[in-house]
XYZ file of C-alpha atoms in Angstrom:
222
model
C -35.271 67.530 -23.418
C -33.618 64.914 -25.657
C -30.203 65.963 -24.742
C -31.175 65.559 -21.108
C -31.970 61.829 -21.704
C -29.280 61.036 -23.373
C -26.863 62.568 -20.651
C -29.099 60.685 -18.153
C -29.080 57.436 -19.797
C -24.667 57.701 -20.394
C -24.708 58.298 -16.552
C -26.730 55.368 -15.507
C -24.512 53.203 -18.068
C -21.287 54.921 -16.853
C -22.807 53.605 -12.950
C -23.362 50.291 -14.501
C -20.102 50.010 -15.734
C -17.923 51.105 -12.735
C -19.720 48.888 -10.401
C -18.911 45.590 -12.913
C -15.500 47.139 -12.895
C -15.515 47.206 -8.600
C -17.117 43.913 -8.663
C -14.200 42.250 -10.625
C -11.913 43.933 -8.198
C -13.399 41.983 -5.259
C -13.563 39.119 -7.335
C -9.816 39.138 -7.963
C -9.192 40.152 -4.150
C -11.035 36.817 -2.567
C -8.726 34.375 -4.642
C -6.656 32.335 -1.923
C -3.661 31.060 -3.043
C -3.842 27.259 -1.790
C -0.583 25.513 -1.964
C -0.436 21.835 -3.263
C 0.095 19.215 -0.960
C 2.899 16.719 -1.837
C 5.409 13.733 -0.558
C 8.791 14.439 -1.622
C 12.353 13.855 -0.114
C 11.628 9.891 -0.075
C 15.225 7.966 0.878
C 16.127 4.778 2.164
C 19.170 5.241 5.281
C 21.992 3.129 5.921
C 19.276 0.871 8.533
C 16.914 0.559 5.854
C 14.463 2.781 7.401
C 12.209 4.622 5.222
C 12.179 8.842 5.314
C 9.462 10.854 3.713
C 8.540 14.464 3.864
C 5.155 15.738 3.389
C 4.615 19.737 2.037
C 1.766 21.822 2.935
C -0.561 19.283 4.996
C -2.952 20.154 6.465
C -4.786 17.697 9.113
C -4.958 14.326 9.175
C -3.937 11.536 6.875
C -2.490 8.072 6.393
C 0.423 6.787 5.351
C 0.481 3.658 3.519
C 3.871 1.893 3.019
C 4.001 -0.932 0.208
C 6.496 -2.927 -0.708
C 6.888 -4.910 -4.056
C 6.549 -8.689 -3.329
C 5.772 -11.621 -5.836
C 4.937 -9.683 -8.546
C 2.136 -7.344 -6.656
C 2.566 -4.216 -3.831
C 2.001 -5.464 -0.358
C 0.539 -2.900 2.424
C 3.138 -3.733 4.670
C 2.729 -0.587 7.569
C 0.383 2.507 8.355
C 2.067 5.597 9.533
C -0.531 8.163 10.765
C -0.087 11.962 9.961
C -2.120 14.711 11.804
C 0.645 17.385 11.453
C -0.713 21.188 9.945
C 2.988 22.631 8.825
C 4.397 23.732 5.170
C 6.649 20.488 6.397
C 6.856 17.313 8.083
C 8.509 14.588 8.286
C 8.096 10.736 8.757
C 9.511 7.534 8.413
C 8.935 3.567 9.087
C 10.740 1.067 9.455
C 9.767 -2.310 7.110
C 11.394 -5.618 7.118
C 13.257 -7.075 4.407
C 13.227 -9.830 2.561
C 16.403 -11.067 0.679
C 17.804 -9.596 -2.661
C 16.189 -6.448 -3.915
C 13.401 -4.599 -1.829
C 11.453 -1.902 -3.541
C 8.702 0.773 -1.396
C 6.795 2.970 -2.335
C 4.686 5.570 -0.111
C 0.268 6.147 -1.096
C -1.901 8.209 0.417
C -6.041 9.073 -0.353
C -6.222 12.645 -1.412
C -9.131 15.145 -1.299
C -10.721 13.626 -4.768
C -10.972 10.226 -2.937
C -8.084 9.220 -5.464
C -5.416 6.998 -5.126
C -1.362 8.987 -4.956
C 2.026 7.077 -5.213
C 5.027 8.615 -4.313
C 8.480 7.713 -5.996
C 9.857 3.900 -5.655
C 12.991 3.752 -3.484
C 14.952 0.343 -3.222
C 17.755 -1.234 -1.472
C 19.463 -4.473 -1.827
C 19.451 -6.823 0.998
C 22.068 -9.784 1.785
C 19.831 -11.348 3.635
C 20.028 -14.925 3.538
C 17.293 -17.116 1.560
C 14.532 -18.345 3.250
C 12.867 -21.787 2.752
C 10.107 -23.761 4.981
C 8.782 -26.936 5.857
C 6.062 -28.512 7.122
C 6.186 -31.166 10.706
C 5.214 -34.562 9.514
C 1.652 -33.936 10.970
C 0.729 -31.683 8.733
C 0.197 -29.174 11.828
C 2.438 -26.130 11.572
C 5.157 -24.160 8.885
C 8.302 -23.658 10.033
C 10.811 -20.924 8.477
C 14.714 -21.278 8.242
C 14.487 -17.365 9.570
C 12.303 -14.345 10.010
C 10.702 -13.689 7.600
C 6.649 -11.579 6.260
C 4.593 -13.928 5.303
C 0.929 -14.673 3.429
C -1.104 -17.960 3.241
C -3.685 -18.070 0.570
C -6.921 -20.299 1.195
C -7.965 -22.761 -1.279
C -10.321 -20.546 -2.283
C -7.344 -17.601 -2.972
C -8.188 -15.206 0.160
C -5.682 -14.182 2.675
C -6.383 -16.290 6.110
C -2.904 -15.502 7.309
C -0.451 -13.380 7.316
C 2.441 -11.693 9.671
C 6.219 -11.799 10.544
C 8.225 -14.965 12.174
C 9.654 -18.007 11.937
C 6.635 -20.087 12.376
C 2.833 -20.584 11.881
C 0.583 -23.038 12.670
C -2.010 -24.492 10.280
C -3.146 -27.563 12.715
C -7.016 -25.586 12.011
C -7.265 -25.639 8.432
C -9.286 -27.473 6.706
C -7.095 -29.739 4.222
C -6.691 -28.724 0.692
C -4.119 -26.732 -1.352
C -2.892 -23.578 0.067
C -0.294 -20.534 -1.613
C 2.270 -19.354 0.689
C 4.084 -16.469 -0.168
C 7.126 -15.984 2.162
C 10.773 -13.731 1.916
C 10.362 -13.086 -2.376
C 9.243 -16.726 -3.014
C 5.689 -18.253 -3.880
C 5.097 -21.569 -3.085
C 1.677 -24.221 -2.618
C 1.779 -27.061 -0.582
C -1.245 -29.247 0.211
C -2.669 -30.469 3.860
C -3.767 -33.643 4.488
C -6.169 -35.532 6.444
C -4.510 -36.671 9.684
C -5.801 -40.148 10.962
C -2.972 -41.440 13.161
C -0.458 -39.380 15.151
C 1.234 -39.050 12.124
C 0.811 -38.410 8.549
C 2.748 -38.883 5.000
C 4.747 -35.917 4.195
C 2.913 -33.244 2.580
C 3.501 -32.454 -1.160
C 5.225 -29.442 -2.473
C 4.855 -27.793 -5.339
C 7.218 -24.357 -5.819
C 4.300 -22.797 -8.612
C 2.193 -20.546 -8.537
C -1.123 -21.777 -8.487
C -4.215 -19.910 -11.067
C -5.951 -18.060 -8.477
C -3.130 -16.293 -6.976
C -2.158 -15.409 -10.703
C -4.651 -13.855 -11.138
C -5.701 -12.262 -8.556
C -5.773 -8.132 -9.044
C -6.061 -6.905 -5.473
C -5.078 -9.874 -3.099
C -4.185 -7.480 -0.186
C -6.929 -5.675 0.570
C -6.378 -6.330 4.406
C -4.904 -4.438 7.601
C -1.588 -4.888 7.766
C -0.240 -6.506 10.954
């Protein structure tokens, strides 16, 4: 009777034991290799267009496209990607300022966090760009083309794009931080009481709030 028990209770442990053992098998069999998304293959051409390749995406995601201006990155263009492939590729074309241009591609991944692809940069020969303001006090003109930023008294972005000119007959008068081709400058408006007012002054600093500010360009970009 005793050895009956015992071979009874080996068998139930021996049943135990091999269905742990076909448990672990499933276990092991429902793993799914997920391959790690990634932006590689990031080049500047001969245009100065940037190229970017994207590995293993799947659905959709944006592109951001920053370049390094006045000592902070600048969201200069959005490139949408929807593509599902093991590859894909993209590029965007930015405008350049003169000297040296540095980009960088970012993207939100799945942990909400923050990625930053490798910095690519070219050298432009792009002439300098200065500005000036009419005698009114009522618009900015450019010497050429060039992305732009104006900075409220207050150190928020009212303005910003890409051209020649921009008109500030609106504003309210105070000091204001332009930031224009690589260059930071302030100038201040005026009240206007005739048809025509004294020169503006301006000052080629930086002013304190745009110094330190930590993330001045937390806007759209045109």
């Amino acid at each position: 009777m005793l050895n009956t028990r015992k071979i009874l209770f080996l068998n139930v442990l021996l049943v135990l034991f091999s269905s742990g053992i076909c448990l672990a098998g499933n276990d092991q069999h429902e793993v799914v290799n997920v391959k790690e998304f990634k932006v590689s293959s990031i080049r500047l051409d001969s245009l100065g267009k940037i190229n970017w390749v994207a590995y293993n995406q799947n659905g959709a995601l944006e592109f951001g496209i920053e370049q390094f201006m006045n000592e902070h990155w600048v969201m200069v263009g959005i490139v949408a990607g929807d593509a599902v492939a093991d590859q894909s590729a993209y590029s965007y074309s930015p405008h350049q300022h003169s000297g040296e241009n540095k980009y960088r591609i970012s993207w939100t991944g799945p942990e909400k966090l923050k990625n930053y692809s490798n910095i690519v940069s070219t050298f432009s020969r792009k002439e300098d760009v200065f500005f000036q303001l009419s005698e009114d006090n009522q618009k900015v003109t450019f010497s050429g083309n060039t992305y732009y930023m104006l900075y409220n008294p207050y150190g928020f972005v009212t303005l910003r794009g890409y051209g020649s000119s921009l008109d500030i007959s609106d504003f309210k008068p105070g000091t204001y931080c332009l930031t224009y081709d690589n260059k930071v400058a302030t100038f201040e408006k005026k009240e206007v009481w005739f048809g025509h007012s004294k020169h503006p002054i301006v000052r080629e600093n930086k002013p304190e709030h745009y110094k330190k500010a930590k993330k001045p360009f937390e806007m759209d970009p045109p």
